[in-house]
Short mmCIF file of C-alpha atoms in Angstrom, two decimals:
data_model
loop_
_atom_site.label_atom_id
_atom_site.label_comp_id
_atom_site.label_asym_id
_atom_site.label_seq_id
_atom_site.Cartn_x
_atom_site.Cartn_y
_atom_site.Cartn_z
CA MET A 1 25.02 -63.36 70.81
CA LYS A 2 24.59 -60.20 72.68
CA ARG A 3 26.44 -58.53 70.01
CA LYS A 4 24.08 -59.81 67.29
CA PHE A 5 21.16 -58.65 69.32
CA MET A 6 22.68 -55.19 69.67
CA VAL A 7 23.43 -54.94 65.97
CA SER A 8 19.93 -56.12 65.13
CA ALA A 9 18.39 -53.67 67.57
CA LEU A 10 20.52 -50.84 66.25
CA GLY A 11 19.62 -51.75 62.64
CA ALA A 12 15.93 -51.85 63.52
CA LEU A 13 16.24 -48.51 65.24
CA CYS A 14 17.90 -47.00 62.11
CA VAL A 15 15.19 -48.39 59.87
CA LEU A 16 12.53 -46.93 62.17
CA ALA A 17 14.33 -43.58 62.23
CA VAL A 18 14.62 -43.39 58.45
CA GLY A 19 11.00 -44.50 58.07
CA GLY A 20 9.95 -41.85 60.58
CA VAL A 21 11.76 -39.16 58.63
CA PHE A 22 10.02 -40.17 55.40
CA THR A 23 6.70 -40.37 57.19
CA ALA A 24 7.24 -36.90 58.63
CA LEU A 25 8.13 -35.53 55.23
CA ALA A 26 5.10 -37.14 53.64
CA ALA A 27 2.87 -35.88 56.44
CA GLY A 28 4.47 -32.43 56.06
CA GLY A 29 2.39 -31.55 52.98
CA TYR A 30 3.85 -33.31 49.95
CA GLY A 31 0.96 -34.46 47.83
CA SER A 32 -1.51 -32.44 49.90
CA GLN A 33 -3.88 -29.66 48.85
CA ASP A 34 -1.17 -27.09 49.62
CA ASP A 35 1.56 -28.90 47.66
CA PRO A 36 -0.07 -31.44 45.33
CA LEU A 37 1.70 -34.08 43.34
CA VAL A 38 1.16 -33.49 39.60
CA THR A 39 0.19 -36.27 37.23
CA LEU A 40 0.59 -36.44 33.46
CA SER A 41 -3.18 -36.47 32.98
CA TYR A 42 -3.46 -33.24 35.00
CA ILE A 43 -0.81 -31.61 32.83
CA THR A 44 -2.34 -32.74 29.51
CA ASP A 45 -6.01 -32.35 30.47
CA VAL A 46 -5.95 -29.23 32.65
CA ALA A 47 -2.67 -27.29 32.82
CA VAL A 48 -1.81 -27.21 29.11
CA PRO A 49 -5.32 -26.24 27.92
CA GLU A 50 -5.50 -23.48 30.55
CA ALA A 51 -2.06 -22.18 29.55
CA ASN A 52 -3.00 -22.30 25.86
CA ALA A 53 -6.25 -20.45 26.56
CA ARG A 54 -4.36 -17.72 28.45
CA ILE A 55 -1.74 -17.44 25.72
CA ASP A 56 -4.44 -17.29 23.02
CA SER A 57 -6.27 -14.60 24.98
CA VAL A 58 -3.13 -12.48 25.37
CA PHE A 59 -2.19 -12.91 21.71
CA SER A 60 -5.73 -12.08 20.62
CA GLN A 61 -5.70 -8.89 22.69
CA LYS A 62 -2.29 -7.90 21.36
CA GLU A 63 -3.31 -8.75 17.79
CA THR A 64 -6.44 -6.61 18.09
CA ALA A 65 -4.44 -3.72 19.54
CA ILE A 66 -1.77 -3.98 16.84
CA LYS A 67 -4.34 -4.22 14.03
CA SER A 68 -6.17 -1.21 15.42
CA ASP A 69 -2.92 0.75 15.67
CA ILE A 70 -1.87 -0.21 12.14
CA GLN A 71 -5.32 0.67 10.75
CA SER A 72 -5.30 4.09 12.43
CA LYS A 73 -1.80 4.79 11.09
CA MET A 74 -2.82 3.64 7.60
CA ASP A 75 -5.92 5.85 7.73
CA SER A 76 -3.78 8.79 8.82
CA VAL A 77 -1.26 8.23 6.02
CA ARG A 78 -4.05 7.71 3.47
CA SER A 79 -5.72 10.94 4.58
CA ARG A 80 -2.46 12.90 4.32
CA LEU A 81 -1.68 11.41 0.89
CA GLU A 82 -5.16 12.17 -0.44
CA SER A 83 -4.85 15.73 0.85
CA GLN A 84 -1.43 16.18 -0.77
CA ILE A 85 -2.59 14.61 -4.04
CA SER A 86 -5.58 16.93 -4.08
CA GLN A 87 -3.31 19.92 -3.50
CA LEU A 88 -0.89 18.74 -6.20
CA GLN A 89 -3.71 18.26 -8.70
CA ASN A 90 -4.90 21.78 -8.04
CA VAL A 91 -1.35 23.13 -8.31
CA SER A 92 -0.69 21.11 -11.48
CA GLN A 93 -3.88 22.36 -13.10
CA ASP A 94 -3.01 25.93 -12.10
CA VAL A 95 0.49 25.57 -13.57
CA ILE A 96 -0.93 24.12 -16.78
CA ASN A 97 -3.42 26.96 -17.04
CA GLN A 98 -0.62 29.49 -16.51
CA VAL A 99 1.54 27.84 -19.19
CA VAL A 100 -1.39 27.86 -21.62
CA GLU A 101 -2.01 31.53 -20.90
CA LEU A 102 1.69 32.32 -21.42
CA VAL A 103 1.72 30.38 -24.67
CA LYS A 104 -1.45 32.13 -25.75
CA ASP A 105 0.07 35.50 -24.86
CA GLN A 106 3.39 34.85 -26.62
CA ILE A 107 2.20 33.03 -29.71
CA GLY A 108 -1.30 34.41 -29.90
CA SER A 109 -0.28 38.06 -29.73
CA SER A 110 2.32 37.77 -32.49
CA SER A 111 0.27 35.69 -34.92
CA GLY A 112 -3.22 36.71 -33.98
CA SER A 113 -4.10 33.04 -33.30
CA THR A 114 -6.63 31.77 -30.80
CA TRP A 115 -6.66 28.53 -28.85
CA LYS A 116 -9.78 26.38 -28.79
CA MET A 117 -10.54 23.66 -26.28
CA ILE A 118 -12.14 20.58 -27.86
CA THR A 119 -13.34 17.35 -26.26
CA PHE A 120 -13.05 14.10 -28.24
CA GLN A 121 -14.65 10.71 -27.69
CA ASN A 122 -12.95 7.34 -28.17
CA GLY A 123 -12.05 6.78 -31.83
CA GLN A 124 -12.54 10.39 -32.96
CA GLN A 125 -9.68 11.84 -34.99
CA ILE A 126 -8.28 15.33 -35.48
CA LYS A 127 -6.49 16.13 -38.74
CA ALA A 128 -4.70 19.46 -38.68
CA GLY A 129 -3.11 21.82 -41.15
CA VAL A 130 0.58 22.73 -41.39
CA GLY A 131 1.68 24.90 -38.44
CA THR A 132 -1.25 23.92 -36.22
CA GLN A 133 -0.34 23.32 -32.59
CA LEU A 134 -2.03 20.72 -30.39
CA LEU A 135 -1.85 20.25 -26.62
CA LEU A 136 -3.47 17.15 -25.08
CA ARG A 137 -4.81 18.29 -21.70
CA ARG A 138 -6.68 15.18 -20.48
CA GLY A 139 -7.16 11.62 -21.68
CA THR A 140 -5.16 9.39 -24.01
CA ALA A 141 -4.52 9.46 -27.74
CA SER A 142 -2.14 8.05 -30.36
CA CYS A 143 -0.35 9.83 -33.19
CA TYR A 144 -1.93 9.77 -36.65
CA SER A 145 0.60 10.10 -39.48
CA GLY A 146 3.30 12.03 -37.54
CA MET A 147 3.83 15.18 -35.44
CA ILE A 148 6.69 17.06 -33.77
CA ASN A 149 6.72 17.18 -29.96
CA LEU A 150 7.86 20.75 -29.28
CA SER A 151 8.20 19.98 -25.55
CA SER A 152 10.77 17.20 -25.97
CA GLY A 153 12.01 17.76 -29.52
CA GLU A 154 11.00 14.25 -30.60
CA ILE A 155 9.27 13.33 -33.83
CA LEU A 156 6.22 11.13 -33.26
CA THR A 157 5.38 8.50 -35.83
CA HIS A 158 2.07 6.84 -36.57
CA GLY A 159 0.70 4.89 -33.56
CA GLN A 160 2.94 6.37 -30.84
CA SER A 161 1.28 7.68 -27.67
CA VAL A 162 0.57 11.39 -27.39
CA LEU A 163 1.71 12.72 -24.00
CA GLN A 164 -0.45 15.00 -21.90
CA ASN A 165 0.63 18.63 -21.53
CA ASN A 166 3.18 18.42 -24.37
CA MET A 167 2.97 20.85 -27.27
CA TYR A 168 2.78 19.21 -30.72
CA LEU A 169 3.34 20.91 -34.08
CA ILE A 170 1.83 19.63 -37.31
CA GLY A 171 4.41 19.60 -40.11
CA THR A 172 2.30 17.98 -42.85
CA ASP A 173 -1.35 18.55 -43.77
CA GLY A 174 -3.65 15.83 -42.46
CA CYS A 175 -1.50 14.77 -39.51
CA GLY A 176 -2.93 14.69 -35.98
CA PHE A 177 -4.09 12.04 -33.58
CA ILE A 178 -6.83 9.57 -32.70
CA ALA A 179 -8.48 9.60 -29.26
CA SER A 180 -8.05 6.34 -27.30
CA GLY A 181 -10.73 7.43 -24.84
CA GLU A 182 -12.41 10.69 -23.91
CA CYS A 183 -9.83 13.47 -24.11
CA THR A 184 -9.58 17.25 -24.09
CA VAL A 185 -7.28 19.09 -26.51
CA LEU A 186 -6.21 22.69 -26.98
CA VAL A 187 -5.89 23.54 -30.69
CA ASP A 188 -4.31 26.57 -32.33
CA GLY A 189 -4.69 26.54 -36.09
CA THR A 190 -6.74 24.81 -38.75
CA TYR A 191 -8.17 21.35 -38.22
CA THR A 192 -10.97 18.94 -39.08
CA ILE A 193 -12.57 16.35 -36.82
CA GLY A 194 -13.38 12.93 -38.17
#
C-alpha cells in the first residue's frame, strides 16, 4: 500500500511538474503583446490587406519610374530621329538639286534645252512630245500611254506609278502622266497640260 501511495505521489508530482513547465512557458510571453498568437481573421482582415497595400505601393512607384524612364528614352530617340531625318531631307534635296544641275549642264549645253519646273494638281495631265524628258520631283503620278524610265531602263505602260527623282523619256507624241495629287515636275522639251 505504501508502494501505491508512493507511485501515486510521484505521478502527481510529475503531473504538477509538467503543468508548471507549460504554465511557465505560457506566462513567458506566448500569446502576449510581445509575441502574440495569430488568428486566421487577423491574417485575412489585417495582415494580407496591409501586405497587398505595400506591394501595390512599391509596384506603383516602380511602374511610374519605369514609365518615366521609357518615356524619356523614347523622347530622346524621337528627337535624334527627327534631327537625322531633317538632315537627310536637306541632304537629299541638295543631292537632287546637284543632279538636276549636272543634267542641265550636260544635256542643256549640248542641245540648248532648258528645264522648267511645273506644279500640277490632282487629275491634271502632261502630254509631251518625242524626246521630252520628265523628272517627278514631288508628289505622285501615274503613266499615261507609256514612257521610258532612263534611271532604271524600264518601259512604263499606261497606269503604272511614276517614281520620284527618276528621269523619263517620251518616245511617242502625246505620252506623259496624270497627277494623282499635287506634284512638281521638271520638264525639258515640248509639252501640253490638260
